[in-house]
CSV table of C-alpha atoms in Angstrom, one decimal:
chain,number,residue,atom,x,y,z
T,10,MET,CA,-62.3,-10.0,0.3
T,11,ALA,CA,-65.8,-11.3,0.7
T,12,LYS,CA,-64.9,-14.4,-1.3
T,13,ASN,CA,-61.9,-15.1,1.0
T,14,ILE,CA,-64.1,-14.8,4.1
T,15,PHE,CA,-66.6,-17.2,2.6
T,16,VAL,CA,-63.9,-19.7,1.7
T,17,LYS,CA,-62.7,-19.7,5.3
T,18,LEU,CA,-66.2,-20.0,6.7
T,19,SER,CA,-66.6,-23.4,8.4
T,20,ILE,CA,-69.8,-25.4,8.9
T,21,ARG,CA,-69.3,-25.2,12.6
T,22,ASN,CA,-69.4,-21.4,12.5
T,23,ILE,CA,-72.5,-21.5,10.2
T,24,LEU,CA,-74.3,-23.8,12.7
T,25,ILE,CA,-73.3,-21.7,15.7
T,26,PHE,CA,-74.5,-18.6,13.8
T,27,ALA,CA,-77.9,-20.3,13.0
T,28,PHE,CA,-78.2,-21.4,16.6
T,29,ILE,CA,-77.6,-17.9,18.0
T,30,ILE,CA,-80.2,-16.3,15.8
T,31,ARG,CA,-82.8,-18.9,16.8
T,32,ILE,CA,-82.0,-18.9,20.5
T,33,ILE,CA,-82.4,-15.1,20.6
T,34,LEU,CA,-85.8,-15.3,18.9
T,35,LEU,CA,-86.9,-18.3,21.0
T,36,PRO,CA,-88.4,-16.5,24.0
T,37,LEU,CA,-90.0,-13.6,22.1
T,38,SER,CA,-93.3,-15.3,21.4
T,39,PHE,CA,-95.1,-18.5,20.7
T,40,HIS,CA,-98.2,-19.5,18.7
T,41,GLY,CA,-101.4,-20.7,20.5
T,42,ASP,CA,-100.5,-24.2,19.2
T,43,VAL,CA,-97.7,-24.3,21.7
T,44,GLN,CA,-100.1,-23.5,24.5
T,45,VAL,CA,-102.2,-26.5,23.4
T,46,ASN,CA,-99.1,-28.7,23.5
T,47,TYR,CA,-98.4,-27.4,27.0
T,48,LEU,CA,-101.9,-28.3,28.1
T,49,TRP,CA,-101.6,-31.8,26.6
T,50,GLY,CA,-98.3,-32.4,28.5
T,51,LYS,CA,-99.8,-31.1,31.7
T,52,SER,CA,-102.9,-33.2,31.2
T,53,LEU,CA,-100.9,-36.3,30.6
T,54,SER,CA,-99.1,-35.8,33.9
T,55,ILE,CA,-102.4,-35.6,35.7
T,56,PHE,CA,-104.8,-38.1,34.0
T,57,ASP,CA,-104.4,-41.7,33.1
T,58,TRP,CA,-102.9,-42.3,29.7
T,59,ASN,CA,-105.2,-45.3,29.2
T,60,GLY,CA,-108.3,-43.8,27.6
T,61,PHE,CA,-106.8,-40.4,27.1
T,62,TYR,CA,-108.0,-40.0,23.5
T,63,GLU,CA,-111.6,-41.2,24.5
T,64,ASN,CA,-111.9,-38.8,27.4
T,65,ILE,CA,-113.8,-35.9,25.8
T,66,ASN,CA,-113.8,-33.8,29.0
T,67,HIS,CA,-110.2,-33.8,30.2
T,68,ASN,CA,-111.3,-31.4,32.9
T,69,ASN,CA,-111.4,-28.5,30.4
T,70,TYR,CA,-108.1,-29.5,28.8
T,71,TYR,CA,-108.0,-29.4,25.0
T,72,PRO,CA,-109.0,-32.8,23.5
T,73,PRO,CA,-106.1,-34.5,21.6
T,74,ASP,CA,-106.3,-34.5,17.8
T,75,GLN,CA,-102.7,-35.4,17.1
T,76,PRO,CA,-100.8,-38.7,17.2
T,77,MET,CA,-99.3,-40.4,20.2
T,78,LEU,CA,-95.6,-39.3,19.8
T,79,ILE,CA,-96.4,-35.6,20.1
T,80,LEU,CA,-98.3,-36.2,23.3
T,81,ILE,CA,-95.4,-38.2,24.7
T,82,TYR,CA,-93.1,-35.4,23.6
T,83,ASP,CA,-95.4,-32.8,25.4
T,84,TRP,CA,-95.4,-35.0,28.5
T,85,THR,CA,-91.6,-35.3,28.5
T,86,ILE,CA,-91.1,-31.6,28.1
T,87,ASN,CA,-93.5,-31.0,31.0
T,88,ILE,CA,-91.5,-33.4,33.2
T,89,VAL,CA,-88.3,-31.5,32.3
T,90,PHE,CA,-90.0,-28.2,33.0
T,91,LYS,CA,-91.0,-29.4,36.5
T,92,TYR,CA,-87.5,-30.6,37.3
T,93,LEU,CA,-85.9,-27.3,36.1
T,94,SER,CA,-88.5,-25.3,38.0
T,95,LYS,CA,-87.7,-27.1,41.3
T,96,THR,CA,-84.0,-26.7,40.6
T,97,LEU,CA,-84.2,-23.0,39.9
T,98,TYR,CA,-86.4,-22.4,42.9
T,99,PHE,CA,-84.0,-24.2,45.1
T,100,LEU,CA,-81.1,-22.1,43.8
T,101,TYR,CA,-83.1,-18.9,44.2
T,102,SER,CA,-84.1,-19.8,47.8
T,103,ASN,CA,-80.6,-20.9,48.9
T,104,THR,CA,-78.2,-18.7,46.9
T,105,GLY,CA,-80.1,-15.6,45.9
T,106,LEU,CA,-78.1,-15.5,42.6
T,107,PHE,CA,-81.0,-14.0,40.6
T,108,SER,CA,-84.2,-12.0,41.1
T,109,SER,CA,-87.6,-13.5,41.8
T,110,ARG,CA,-88.9,-12.0,38.6
T,111,TYR,CA,-86.8,-14.4,36.6
T,112,ILE,CA,-88.3,-17.3,38.5
T,113,TYR,CA,-91.9,-16.1,37.9
T,114,TRP,CA,-91.1,-15.6,34.2
T,115,PHE,CA,-89.8,-19.1,33.9
T,116,PHE,CA,-92.8,-20.6,35.8
T,117,GLU,CA,-95.1,-18.8,33.4
T,118,ASN,CA,-93.2,-19.3,30.1
T,119,GLY,CA,-90.6,-22.0,30.7
T,120,ASN,CA,-92.7,-25.0,29.5
T,121,GLN,CA,-93.6,-23.3,26.3
T,122,ILE,CA,-90.0,-22.2,25.6
T,123,LEU,CA,-88.8,-25.7,26.3
T,124,LEU,CA,-91.4,-27.1,23.8
T,125,LYS,CA,-89.8,-25.1,21.1
T,126,PHE,CA,-86.2,-25.8,21.9
T,127,PRO,CA,-86.0,-29.3,20.2
T,128,MET,CA,-87.5,-27.6,17.1
T,129,LEU,CA,-84.6,-25.3,17.1
T,130,ILE,CA,-82.2,-28.3,17.4
T,131,ALA,CA,-84.1,-29.9,14.5
T,132,ASP,CA,-83.5,-26.8,12.4
T,133,ILE,CA,-79.7,-27.0,13.1
T,134,LEU,CA,-79.7,-30.7,12.2
T,135,ILE,CA,-81.6,-30.0,8.9
T,136,ILE,CA,-78.9,-27.5,8.0
T,137,TYR,CA,-76.2,-30.0,8.8
T,138,PHE,CA,-78.0,-32.7,6.8
T,139,SER,CA,-78.3,-30.4,3.8
T,140,TYR,CA,-74.6,-29.5,4.1
T,141,ARG,CA,-73.5,-33.1,4.1
T,142,PHE,CA,-75.9,-34.0,1.3
T,143,THR,CA,-74.6,-31.1,-0.9
T,144,LEU,CA,-71.0,-31.9,0.0
T,145,GLU,CA,-71.5,-35.5,-1.1
T,146,LYS,CA,-73.3,-34.8,-4.3
T,147,PHE,CA,-71.8,-31.4,-5.4
T,148,SER,CA,-69.0,-29.3,-3.9
T,149,LEU,CA,-67.8,-27.7,-0.7
T,150,ASN,CA,-68.6,-24.2,-1.8
T,151,LYS,CA,-72.2,-25.2,-2.8
T,152,ALA,CA,-72.6,-27.0,0.5
T,153,LYS,CA,-71.6,-23.8,2.3
T,154,ILE,CA,-74.0,-21.7,0.2
T,155,ILE,CA,-76.9,-24.0,1.1
T,156,SER,CA,-76.0,-23.9,4.8
T,157,VAL,CA,-75.8,-20.1,4.9
T,158,ILE,CA,-79.1,-19.8,3.1
T,159,LEU,CA,-80.8,-22.2,5.6
T,160,SER,CA,-79.2,-20.5,8.6
T,161,LEU,CA,-80.9,-17.2,7.6
T,162,TYR,CA,-84.0,-18.8,6.0
T,163,LEU,CA,-87.0,-17.0,7.4
T,164,PRO,CA,-89.6,-19.8,6.9
T,165,TYR,CA,-87.5,-22.2,9.0
T,166,THR,CA,-86.6,-19.6,11.7
T,167,TYR,CA,-90.1,-18.3,11.9
T,168,ASN,CA,-91.6,-21.8,12.2
T,169,SER,CA,-89.3,-23.2,14.9
T,170,SER,CA,-88.1,-20.2,17.0
T,171,LEU,CA,-91.2,-18.0,16.9
T,172,TRP,CA,-94.2,-20.1,15.9
T,173,GLY,CA,-93.2,-23.5,17.4
T,174,SER,CA,-95.3,-25.7,15.2
T,175,GLY,CA,-92.9,-28.7,15.0
T,176,ASP,CA,-92.6,-28.9,11.2
T,177,SER,CA,-88.8,-28.9,11.5
T,178,ILE,CA,-89.0,-32.1,13.6
T,179,ILE,CA,-91.3,-34.0,11.3
T,180,ASN,CA,-89.3,-32.9,8.2
T,181,LEU,CA,-86.0,-33.8,9.7
T,182,PHE,CA,-87.1,-37.4,10.3
T,183,ALA,CA,-89.0,-37.7,7.0
T,184,LEU,CA,-86.1,-36.4,5.0
T,185,GLY,CA,-83.7,-38.7,6.8
T,186,SER,CA,-86.0,-41.6,6.2
T,187,ILE,CA,-86.3,-41.1,2.4
T,188,TYR,CA,-82.6,-40.5,2.1
T,189,LEU,CA,-81.8,-43.7,4.0
T,190,PHE,CA,-84.3,-45.7,1.9
T,191,TYR,CA,-82.6,-44.4,-1.2
T,192,GLN,CA,-79.3,-45.6,0.3
T,193,LYS,CA,-80.9,-49.1,0.6
T,194,LYS,CA,-81.1,-49.0,4.4
T,195,HIS,CA,-84.2,-50.6,5.8
T,196,VAL,CA,-84.6,-50.6,9.6
T,197,LEU,CA,-83.6,-47.1,10.6
T,198,PRO,CA,-85.6,-45.3,7.9
T,199,VAL,CA,-88.8,-47.2,9.0
T,200,ILE,CA,-88.3,-45.9,12.5
T,201,PHE,CA,-87.6,-42.4,11.2
T,202,TYR,CA,-90.6,-42.2,9.0
T,203,LEU,CA,-93.0,-43.6,11.7
T,204,THR,CA,-91.5,-41.0,14.1
T,205,SER,CA,-92.4,-38.3,11.6
T,206,ILE,CA,-96.0,-39.3,10.9
T,207,PHE,CA,-96.7,-40.2,14.5
T,208,PHE,CA,-95.5,-36.8,15.7
T,209,LYS,CA,-97.7,-35.2,13.0
T,210,PRO,CA,-99.2,-37.0,10.0
T,211,THR,CA,-98.4,-34.2,7.6
T,212,LEU,CA,-95.9,-36.2,5.5
T,213,LEU,CA,-98.0,-39.3,5.2
T,214,ILE,CA,-98.4,-38.0,1.6
T,215,TRP,CA,-94.7,-39.0,0.9
T,216,PHE,CA,-95.5,-42.7,1.5
T,217,PRO,CA,-96.1,-43.4,-2.3
T,218,ILE,CA,-92.6,-42.0,-3.0
T,219,ILE,CA,-91.1,-44.4,-0.5
T,220,LEU,CA,-93.0,-47.3,-2.2
T,221,ILE,CA,-91.6,-46.3,-5.6
T,222,ILE,CA,-88.1,-46.3,-4.1
T,223,LEU,CA,-88.5,-49.8,-2.6
T,224,ILE,CA,-90.1,-51.1,-5.9
T,225,LYS,CA,-87.4,-49.7,-8.1
T,226,GLN,CA,-84.7,-51.1,-5.8
T,227,ARG,CA,-86.3,-54.5,-6.0
T,228,THR,CA,-86.2,-54.8,-2.2
T,229,PRO,CA,-86.1,-58.5,-1.3
T,230,ILE,CA,-89.0,-60.1,0.4
T,231,LEU,CA,-86.9,-60.9,3.5
T,232,LYS,CA,-86.0,-57.2,3.9
T,233,SER,CA,-89.6,-56.1,3.2
T,234,THR,CA,-90.8,-58.5,5.9
T,235,LEU,CA,-88.2,-57.1,8.3
T,236,MET,CA,-89.4,-53.5,7.6
T,237,LEU,CA,-93.0,-54.5,8.2
T,238,THR,CA,-92.1,-56.3,11.4
T,239,VAL,CA,-90.2,-53.3,12.7
T,240,GLY,CA,-93.1,-51.0,11.8
T,241,VAL,CA,-95.7,-53.2,13.6
T,242,ILE,CA,-93.5,-53.4,16.7
T,243,CYS,CA,-93.1,-49.6,16.7
T,244,LEU,CA,-96.8,-49.0,16.3
T,245,TYR,CA,-97.5,-51.5,19.1
T,246,ILE,CA,-95.1,-49.7,21.5
T,247,ILE,CA,-96.5,-46.2,20.9
T,248,SER,CA,-100.2,-47.2,21.1
T,249,THR,CA,-100.1,-49.6,24.1
T,250,PRO,CA,-99.9,-47.0,26.8
T,251,PHE,CA,-103.1,-45.4,25.6
T,252,THR,CA,-105.5,-48.4,25.5
T,253,ASN,CA,-106.4,-51.6,27.2
T,254,SER,CA,-107.9,-53.0,23.9
T,255,ILE,CA,-105.9,-54.6,21.1
T,256,PRO,CA,-103.4,-51.8,20.4
T,257,LEU,CA,-103.2,-52.0,16.6
T,258,ILE,CA,-107.0,-52.1,16.1
T,259,TRP,CA,-107.4,-49.2,18.6
T,260,LEU,CA,-104.6,-47.3,16.7
T,261,PHE,CA,-106.4,-47.7,13.3
T,262,HIS,CA,-109.7,-46.4,14.6
T,263,THR,CA,-108.1,-43.5,16.5
T,264,ILE,CA,-106.1,-42.4,13.5
T,265,LYS,CA,-109.1,-42.7,11.1
T,266,ASN,CA,-111.6,-41.0,13.4
T,267,GLN,CA,-109.7,-38.4,15.3
T,268,ILE,CA,-106.4,-37.6,13.6
T,269,ILE,CA,-105.8,-38.1,9.9
T,270,PHE,CA,-108.6,-35.8,8.6
T,271,GLY,CA,-108.1,-33.1,11.1
T,272,SER,CA,-110.5,-31.6,13.6
T,273,LEU,CA,-111.6,-28.8,11.3
T,274,ASP,CA,-113.6,-29.6,8.1
T,275,TYR,CA,-113.1,-26.1,6.6
T,276,LEU,CA,-112.5,-25.7,2.9
T,277,THR,CA,-109.2,-24.0,3.9
T,278,VAL,CA,-107.6,-23.3,7.2
T,279,ASN,CA,-105.9,-20.1,6.1
T,280,ALA,CA,-104.0,-21.8,3.2
T,281,MET,CA,-103.9,-19.6,0.2
T,282,ASN,CA,-104.8,-22.2,-2.4
T,283,LEU,CA,-107.6,-23.1,-4.9
T,284,TRP,CA,-110.3,-23.1,-2.3
T,285,ALA,CA,-109.3,-19.7,-0.9
T,286,LEU,CA,-109.3,-18.5,-4.5
T,287,ILE,CA,-112.9,-19.7,-5.1
T,288,TYR,CA,-114.5,-19.3,-1.7
T,289,GLY,CA,-112.2,-17.0,0.3
T,290,PHE,CA,-111.4,-17.7,4.0
T,291,GLY,CA,-114.1,-18.6,6.4
T,292,THR,CA,-115.7,-21.6,8.1
T,293,SER,CA,-117.5,-23.1,5.2
T,294,SER,CA,-117.5,-26.9,5.4
T,295,ASP,CA,-115.9,-29.1,2.7
T,296,THR,CA,-118.7,-31.6,3.2
T,297,HIS,CA,-121.0,-29.4,1.2
T,298,LEU,CA,-122.4,-31.3,-1.8
T,299,ILE,CA,-122.2,-30.1,-5.4
T,300,LYS,CA,-125.3,-31.0,-7.4
T,301,GLU,CA,-126.2,-33.3,-4.5
T,302,ILE,CA,-123.6,-35.8,-5.7
T,303,LEU,CA,-120.0,-35.0,-4.7
T,304,SER,CA,-118.7,-33.1,-1.7
T,305,ILE,CA,-116.0,-30.4,-2.2
T,306,ARG,CA,-113.8,-32.7,-0.2
T,307,ASP,CA,-114.3,-35.5,-2.7
T,308,ILE,CA,-113.6,-33.2,-5.6
T,309,SER,CA,-110.3,-32.1,-3.9
T,310,LEU,CA,-109.3,-35.7,-3.4
T,311,PHE,CA,-110.0,-36.5,-7.1
T,312,ILE,CA,-107.9,-33.5,-8.2
T,313,CYS,CA,-105.0,-34.5,-6.0
T,314,LEU,CA,-105.2,-38.1,-7.1
T,315,PHE,CA,-105.0,-37.0,-10.7
T,316,PHE,CA,-101.8,-35.1,-10.1
T,317,TYR,CA,-100.4,-37.7,-7.7
T,318,LEU,CA,-100.7,-40.3,-10.5
T,319,ILE,CA,-98.8,-38.1,-12.9
T,320,ILE,CA,-96.0,-37.5,-10.3
T,321,ILE,CA,-95.6,-41.1,-9.3
T,322,LYS,CA,-95.7,-42.3,-13.0
T,323,ASN,CA,-92.9,-39.8,-13.8
T,324,LEU,CA,-90.9,-40.9,-10.8
T,325,TYR,CA,-91.3,-44.6,-11.7
T,326,PHE,CA,-90.1,-44.2,-15.3
T,327,SER,CA,-87.4,-41.6,-14.6
T,328,PHE,CA,-86.1,-42.8,-11.2
T,329,ASN,CA,-83.1,-41.0,-9.8
T,330,LEU,CA,-82.4,-38.9,-6.7
T,331,LYS,CA,-83.1,-35.6,-8.5
T,332,ASN,CA,-86.6,-36.8,-9.4
T,333,VAL,CA,-87.2,-38.2,-5.8
T,334,LEU,CA,-86.6,-34.6,-4.6
T,335,LEU,CA,-88.8,-33.2,-7.3
T,336,SER,CA,-91.6,-35.6,-6.4
T,337,MET,CA,-91.4,-34.7,-2.7
T,338,SER,CA,-91.9,-31.0,-3.6
T,339,GLN,CA,-94.6,-31.7,-6.2
T,340,VAL,CA,-96.7,-34.0,-3.9
T,341,THR,CA,-96.4,-31.4,-1.1
T,342,LEU,CA,-97.5,-28.5,-3.2
T,343,VAL,CA,-100.3,-30.4,-5.0
T,344,THR,CA,-101.7,-31.3,-1.6
T,345,PHE,CA,-101.4,-27.8,-0.3
T,346,SER,CA,-102.8,-26.2,-3.4
T,347,PHE,CA,-105.8,-28.5,-4.1
T,348,MET,CA,-106.7,-30.4,-1.0
T,349,THR,CA,-109.3,-29.0,1.4
T,350,ARG,CA,-108.5,-28.5,5.2
T,351,MET,CA,-105.0,-27.2,4.5
T,352,HIS,CA,-103.2,-25.1,7.0
T,353,GLU,CA,-101.1,-22.1,6.1
T,354,ARG,CA,-97.8,-24.0,6.9
T,355,TYR,CA,-98.4,-27.0,4.8
T,356,SER,CA,-96.2,-25.9,1.9
T,357,TYR,CA,-93.2,-26.0,4.3
T,358,SER,CA,-92.1,-29.5,3.3
T,359,SER,CA,-91.7,-28.5,-0.4
T,360,LEU,CA,-89.0,-25.9,0.3
T,361,LEU,CA,-85.9,-27.8,1.1
T,362,PRO,CA,-86.3,-30.3,-1.7
T,363,LEU,CA,-86.8,-27.3,-4.1
T,364,LEU,CA,-83.6,-25.7,-2.7
T,365,MET,CA,-81.7,-29.0,-3.4
T,366,LEU,CA,-83.1,-29.1,-6.9
T,367,CYS,CA,-81.6,-25.7,-7.6
T,368,LEU,CA,-78.2,-27.4,-7.4
T,369,TYR,CA,-79.2,-29.8,-10.2
T,370,ASP,CA,-80.9,-27.2,-12.5
T,371,ALA,CA,-81.1,-23.4,-12.3
T,372,LYS,CA,-84.7,-23.6,-13.7
T,373,TYR,CA,-85.9,-24.5,-10.2
T,374,ILE,CA,-84.6,-21.3,-8.6
T,375,LYS,CA,-87.7,-19.4,-9.7
T,376,TYR,CA,-89.9,-22.0,-8.0
T,377,PHE,CA,-87.9,-21.9,-4.8
T,378,VAL,CA,-88.0,-18.1,-4.7
T,379,ILE,CA,-91.8,-18.0,-5.5
T,380,PHE,CA,-92.9,-20.6,-3.0
T,381,THR,CA,-90.6,-19.2,-0.3
T,382,ILE,CA,-92.3,-15.8,-0.7
T,383,THR,CA,-95.8,-17.2,-0.8
T,384,HIS,CA,-95.2,-19.5,2.1
T,385,THR,CA,-93.7,-16.6,4.2
T,386,LEU,CA,-96.6,-14.3,3.3
T,387,ASN,CA,-99.1,-17.0,4.1
T,388,ILE,CA,-97.8,-17.7,7.6
T,389,ILE,CA,-97.3,-13.9,8.4
T,390,TYR,CA,-101.0,-13.4,7.4
T,391,SER,CA,-102.1,-16.2,9.7
T,392,TRP,CA,-100.0,-15.2,12.7
T,393,TRP,CA,-97.6,-12.4,13.2
T,394,LEU,CA,-95.6,-10.4,15.7
T,395,PRO,CA,-96.6,-6.7,16.2
T,396,ILE,CA,-93.5,-5.6,14.2
T,397,LEU,CA,-94.9,-7.5,11.2
T,398,ASN,CA,-98.4,-5.9,11.5
T,399,PRO,CA,-98.1,-3.6,8.4
T,400,ILE,CA,-97.2,-6.6,6.2
T,401,ALA,CA,-100.0,-8.7,7.6
T,402,GLU,CA,-102.5,-5.9,7.0
T,403,PHE,CA,-101.3,-5.5,3.4
T,404,ILE,CA,-101.7,-9.2,2.7
T,405,ALA,CA,-105.1,-9.2,4.3
T,406,PHE,CA,-106.6,-7.3,1.4
T,407,GLU,CA,-108.9,-9.8,-0.5
T,408,LYS,CA,-107.2,-8.9,-3.8
T,409,ASN,CA,-103.8,-9.9,-2.4
T,410,ILE,CA,-105.0,-13.2,-1.1
T,411,VAL,CA,-106.5,-13.9,-4.5
T,412,ILE,CA,-103.2,-13.1,-6.2
T,413,ILE,CA,-101.1,-15.3,-3.9
T,414,SER,CA,-103.6,-18.1,-4.3
T,415,ILE,CA,-103.4,-17.9,-8.1
T,416,ILE,CA,-99.6,-17.9,-8.0
T,417,ASN,CA,-99.6,-21.0,-5.7
T,418,VAL,CA,-102.1,-22.9,-8.0
T,419,LEU,CA,-100.5,-22.0,-11.3
T,420,CYS,CA,-96.9,-22.5,-10.2
T,421,THR,CA,-97.8,-25.9,-8.7
T,422,ILE,CA,-99.3,-27.0,-12.0
T,423,CYS,CA,-96.2,-25.8,-13.8
T,424,LEU,CA,-93.9,-27.6,-11.4
T,425,VAL,CA,-95.9,-30.9,-11.8
T,426,PHE,CA,-95.3,-30.7,-15.6
T,427,THR,CA,-91.9,-29.3,-15.5
T,428,ASN,CA,-90.2,-32.7,-15.8
T,429,SER,CA,-93.0,-34.6,-17.4
T,430,LYS,CA,-92.8,-36.2,-20.9
T,431,TYR,CA,-96.3,-34.7,-21.3
T,432,ARG,CA,-96.1,-30.9,-21.4
T,433,LEU,CA,-98.9,-28.4,-20.7
T,434,ASN,CA,-99.4,-27.9,-24.4
T,435,GLY,CA,-100.1,-31.6,-24.9
T,436,LYS,CA,-97.0,-32.4,-26.9
T,437,LYS,CA,-94.5,-35.0,-25.9
C-alpha cells in the first residue's frame, strides 16, 4: 500500500508539499540577521549608494559587512514591501475587505517576511535540482526518495523559513555553477558562482574545486578568456553603483578589509568545532599569539591548508563527479571544523553533496546522518523558538558542546581520508 502510494507520488506534489510546509512556518519568526538585512534595505533607500560602505555612521543603521548583491537584494525587497504596503492600505481604505490589525501586522513584519520568501523558493529549486540530478544519474525511485527527504529536511526548512539566513540562495547558485562547469558550460556558471559569493562569500572555499574541474577538462584558452571577461564585467557592474573610484580596485579593497574575514575575530562564532573544543564559546580573539610567533588564526589556516591539499590532490588524481561531490563536502567540513571565525550554520553546504554521495555508496550514509544531527543541534543551540527551548538547554551543557565538537572534528578527519589512497593508519 505504502509502496504504491510512493510510486504514484509525483515531483509536482512533493514540491507543493515542501512549499506548504515552508510557507506555514515563514511568518512564525525570524532571526536578528533578517532585521539587519531589513535595515540595510531601508538604509539604501534613504542614503546615497555611492560611499555606502565607507559611511561608518549610517544614521545609526548597521554598517554593511556583506557583499554588494545582498545589499541590492535587501533594497529590492524593501521597494517591493513599500509597493505592497501602499496597495494593501489602498484596498483597506477603499474596500474594507480586511481588519486594520492585518495592515499593522504587515507594516511591522512584512519586509522581514518578504526577505525570507526568495529563500523558500531557493529551497524548492534545490529540491527540484536534486531530483533532476538523481533522475539523470540513478533512477526515478531514488530521485523521489531524495526529493521527499529534502522536502522534510529540518536543516533546510529551519534555515530558510524560520531563520532566514540566505544559505539556500548561495548554495543553489554555487551548486548550479559547479554542475554546469562539470557539464563543460562556461558563461552561465561564472555568473552563477559570482552571484553566490557576492551574495555571501561563504562558498569561496569551493573555488579550488572549480579550478580542478577546468584543468582536468583542459579548458581552451579562448573559453578561459571568455570566462574571465564575463567575470570582470559582472564585478564591474555590481561594484560601480557603490563608488566613484575605479570599481575593481575599490572592490578588491572592500572585500579584503570589510567582508571576507568577517566583522568578528572570535575563535568561534558558535560553531562547535576544534576551537570550541579547546577554548569553549566566548569572545576570545583569534589574533592571540602562541609563543609570540603565530596567531591562532594563522594556525587554523595552516591546518585547513594541509587538509585542502590532500582533498585537491585526491580530486585531481581521481577526477569524477562522485569525487567532486565528496570534495565539496570535505572542503566545507574542514573549514567549519578547523577554521576560526566560523558560524554555527557553516556546515550547511556539506549536507546536500553528502546526501548525493549516499546514492553512490552506502558508507556515506553515516556521515550524512551524523553531520545532519550535529548541524541541527548547533543551529538550535545558537537560536531557537520557545518550543525548542528544552533541546537548546540540554545542548548548552558544556559537556554536550564538547561531545558534539569532538564528533565534528573526528568525523571530518575520517571523511577527508575516506577516499584517499593514504589511510589514517599510514598504509596505502
